[in-house]
């Protein structure tokens, strides 16, 4: 096994767990974190949560679960190539989307609007809330009692006001300090994963065409390369050959640019990483290509009228549910009604955010359709 770089997070250079526990026997502390995340209830729910397409629209589209696994794969590969703690990197990646509401960003925006007067709703903070408080699996503590650095990586952004509420974990947002390189990698691996799989899912659903994508330099360049190498390739394989080349090019660029920045800053310890500017990044040229790529997806896919119809419906379902429970919290399942003793809106937000797409649709029917129970 290659040794970690001196500035990687390790069991020794960690701030540990909130509730001290005996060290694991045959695993590292961060392997244990990854395992706890995989066994959590919130992780299993990712299977039935949407990224862009509503889960029931087709079996072949990505869900938040398969997205998280793809992010974990890229994060782990990059972390290992840079001699960083790949177990930590993987744990952060697997947990990064736990706090998402049903119906992707439309759901999050709707719930945030509903929670406007009660502290708002943010999926990233919700992911942390799940691993810190909402998972009920252990006798000795609420949540999963993860290592500090795993929690730090999950909390990728945060307003100053929230940062102050979060105390120690929020400090870096007030002190302008960076998280570990392992966390920084996960951020960009997330971007690489969703841009590329949205192309794949967009083509598969028929909402995007190869002709349209030829406008995007990153796609056109790699599609040409694939056609040159395999002149008689059918469409399905051409798409995969192109997408895998795009992922490969982005990962190689990320590795080269990050190594260049590490060499330039020459960090020696984890503390140097916290004090340095962001070291994980794309080259200038790739950043520009990615910007165009994302602008294309926003315009052609996320704003596609069929996607907008779906997000419009999603928004209505979330706000209907929220209003119904606010009007009469006794409609909540007993477990959430008990949580409402502390804060009714927050308990409702926790309940709604935890729903899968299909559960939210079913719950909406139960509350609003006469004849459903
Ligand atoms: Mg993600």
XYZ file of N, CA and C in Angstrom, residues 106-196:
273
model
N -35.717 20.943 -7.963
C -37.050 21.553 -7.887
C -37.621 21.328 -6.480
N -37.413 20.132 -5.951
C -37.914 19.798 -4.618
C -37.226 20.634 -3.546
N -35.908 20.760 -3.692
C -35.141 21.541 -2.718
C -35.577 23.014 -2.725
N -35.764 23.575 -3.929
C -36.167 24.981 -4.034
C -37.542 25.191 -3.413
N -38.451 24.245 -3.673
C -39.802 24.369 -3.130
C -39.773 24.298 -1.602
N -39.010 23.350 -1.077
C -38.978 23.197 0.385
C -38.287 24.405 1.027
N -37.279 24.922 0.366
C -36.590 26.110 0.878
C -37.557 27.295 0.934
N -38.389 27.414 -0.082
C -39.380 28.484 -0.099
C -40.379 28.318 1.062
N -40.873 27.092 1.229
C -41.814 26.816 2.333
C -41.185 27.158 3.683
N -39.880 26.904 3.807
C -39.185 27.097 5.081
C -38.631 28.519 5.224
N -39.013 29.401 4.285
C -38.474 30.762 4.259
C -38.494 31.475 5.612
N -39.594 31.345 6.353
C -39.707 32.047 7.640
C -39.144 31.233 8.806
N -38.655 30.037 8.493
C -38.223 29.147 9.601
C -36.786 28.670 9.430
N -35.940 29.505 8.873
C -34.521 29.146 8.773
C -34.146 28.482 7.459
N -35.086 28.356 6.522
C -34.759 27.832 5.186
C -34.455 26.348 5.161
N -34.219 25.858 3.951
C -33.827 24.453 3.801
C -32.713 24.372 2.772
N -31.658 23.659 3.118
C -30.514 23.534 2.224
C -30.057 22.079 2.285
N -29.984 21.416 1.121
C -29.714 19.969 1.120
C -28.381 19.590 1.736
N -27.424 20.507 1.578
C -26.102 20.253 2.107
C -26.082 20.251 3.653
N -26.806 21.203 4.238
C -26.947 21.221 5.693
C -27.774 20.021 6.158
N -28.735 19.632 5.315
C -29.586 18.498 5.671
C -28.768 17.203 5.686
N -27.818 17.066 4.754
C -26.962 15.875 4.749
C -26.245 15.760 6.093
N -25.752 16.901 6.564
C -25.045 16.902 7.848
C -26.011 16.577 8.992
N -27.202 17.139 8.922
C -28.220 16.895 9.957
C -28.557 15.396 10.025
N -28.600 14.748 8.861
C -28.896 13.315 8.830
C -27.799 12.517 9.525
N -26.551 12.779 9.158
C -25.477 11.965 9.755
C -25.214 12.356 11.208
N -25.547 13.601 11.587
C -25.303 14.022 12.965
C -26.465 13.715 13.903
N -27.703 13.734 13.361
C -28.836 13.650 14.284
C -29.942 12.692 13.892
N -30.312 12.694 12.601
C -31.571 12.029 12.249
C -31.490 10.510 12.136
N -30.341 9.975 11.759
C -30.250 8.510 11.672
C -30.370 7.928 13.071
N -31.214 6.904 13.212
C -31.403 6.295 14.538
C -30.940 4.859 14.472
N -29.665 4.621 14.771
C -29.120 3.272 14.625
C -28.324 2.808 15.832
N -27.880 3.751 16.669
C -26.964 3.379 17.742
C -27.556 3.727 19.103
N -27.211 2.905 20.062
C -27.739 3.126 21.409
C -27.127 4.344 22.068
N -25.842 4.582 21.795
C -25.112 5.587 22.572
C -25.272 7.011 22.047
N -25.707 7.153 20.789
C -25.772 8.518 20.233
C -26.780 8.577 19.089
N -27.222 9.800 18.820
C -28.036 10.045 17.612
C -27.089 10.116 16.426
N -27.600 9.855 15.240
C -26.773 9.989 14.043
C -25.740 8.883 13.930
N -24.716 9.136 13.109
C -23.720 8.090 12.822
C -22.388 8.329 13.544
N -22.288 9.454 14.254
C -21.049 9.760 14.980
C -19.828 9.623 14.070
N -19.851 10.321 12.950
C -18.754 10.207 11.979
C -17.542 11.025 12.418
N -16.424 10.746 11.788
C -15.192 11.484 12.055
C -15.387 12.947 11.642
N -14.683 13.829 12.329
C -14.804 15.261 12.075
C -14.587 15.583 10.598
N -13.568 15.004 9.982
C -13.205 15.346 8.602
C -14.253 14.864 7.594
N -14.961 13.789 7.927
C -16.039 13.332 7.052
C -17.174 14.349 7.100
N -17.505 14.803 8.291
C -18.570 15.795 8.464
C -18.177 17.123 7.802
N -16.917 17.493 7.975
C -16.405 18.725 7.356
C -16.554 18.655 5.823
N -16.286 17.474 5.263
C -16.379 17.302 3.813
C -17.820 17.331 3.326
N -18.745 16.834 4.142
C -20.159 16.832 3.758
C -20.692 18.266 3.709
N -20.215 19.085 4.637
C -20.680 20.483 4.701
C -19.861 21.317 3.722
N -20.250 21.292 2.452
C -19.347 21.948 1.491
C -19.578 23.445 1.366
N -20.774 23.927 1.619
C -20.947 25.378 1.712
C -21.949 25.697 2.803
N -21.926 26.962 3.209
C -22.678 27.315 4.410
C -22.657 28.834 4.555
N -23.817 29.427 4.861
C -23.858 30.884 5.041
C -23.177 31.237 6.370
N -22.697 32.482 6.510
C -22.056 32.886 7.771
C -22.985 32.675 8.974
N -24.287 32.970 8.794
C -25.214 32.825 9.914
C -25.301 31.359 10.364
N -25.427 30.460 9.402
C -25.496 29.029 9.731
C -24.157 28.567 10.317
N -23.082 29.088 9.753
C -21.741 28.694 10.221
C -21.602 28.997 11.710
N -22.128 30.155 12.130
C -22.045 30.508 13.553
C -22.861 29.539 14.400
N -24.025 29.134 13.889
C -24.863 28.160 14.626
C -24.161 26.818 14.772
N -23.360 26.459 13.756
C -22.750 25.128 13.747
C -21.509 25.031 14.630
N -21.056 26.156 15.155
C -19.912 26.132 16.072
C -18.644 25.711 15.371
N -17.978 24.715 15.962
C -16.667 24.293 15.512
C -16.617 23.949 14.014
N -17.602 23.192 13.578
C -17.592 22.727 12.191
C -17.807 23.894 11.215
N -18.485 24.925 11.673
C -18.757 26.075 10.813
C -17.603 27.068 10.762
N -16.688 26.948 11.709
C -15.595 27.933 11.846
C -14.861 28.244 10.557
N -14.598 27.205 9.741
C -13.739 27.455 8.576
C -14.380 28.422 7.582
N -15.728 28.494 7.604
C -16.390 29.429 6.684
C -16.203 30.866 7.171
N -16.052 31.037 8.487
C -15.852 32.374 9.053
C -14.383 32.759 8.987
N -13.513 31.762 9.124
C -12.065 32.033 9.128
C -11.458 31.928 7.736
N -12.314 31.653 6.726
C -11.825 31.510 5.360
C -10.723 30.457 5.246
N -11.017 29.280 5.736
C -10.067 28.170 5.614
C -10.691 27.076 4.755
N -9.844 26.305 4.102
C -10.298 25.277 3.164
C -10.480 23.931 3.868
N -11.362 23.089 3.340
C -11.451 21.724 3.884
C -10.297 20.885 3.320
N -10.230 19.642 3.729
C -9.185 18.729 3.247
C -9.204 18.607 1.725
N -8.116 18.153 1.150
C -8.083 17.910 -0.298
C -9.094 16.825 -0.665
N -9.285 15.857 0.216
C -10.238 14.774 -0.033
C -11.634 15.361 -0.268
N -11.999 16.374 0.548
C -13.322 17.011 0.381
C -13.359 17.849 -0.895
N -12.258 18.523 -1.168
C -12.204 19.367 -2.379
C -12.385 18.511 -3.634
N -11.813 17.321 -3.627
C -11.933 16.427 -4.793
C -13.392 16.047 -5.016
N -14.085 15.737 -3.940
C -15.475 15.277 -4.051
C -16.347 16.314 -4.755
N -16.086 17.572 -4.442
C -16.823 18.659 -5.087
C -16.756 18.604 -6.604
N -15.552 18.435 -7.114
C -15.379 18.453 -8.566
C -15.752 17.116 -9.190
N -15.565 16.038 -8.447
C -15.988 14.724 -8.957
C -17.506 14.722 -9.144
N -18.210 15.402 -8.241
C -19.670 15.531 -8.338
C -20.024 16.189 -9.676
N -19.324 17.273 -9.966
C -19.567 18.015 -11.205
C -19.256 17.150 -12.444
N -18.135 16.468 -12.413
C -17.766 15.613 -13.557
C -18.847 14.551 -13.754
N -19.254 13.929 -12.654
C -20.239 12.842 -12.750
C -21.556 13.348 -13.317
N -22.109 14.437 -12.758
C -23.457 14.781 -13.227
C -23.475 15.390 -14.624
N -22.464 16.182 -14.966
C -22.443 16.712 -16.338
C -22.449 15.572 -17.346
N -21.622 14.584 -17.104
C -21.502 13.502 -18.079
C -22.690 12.561 -18.071
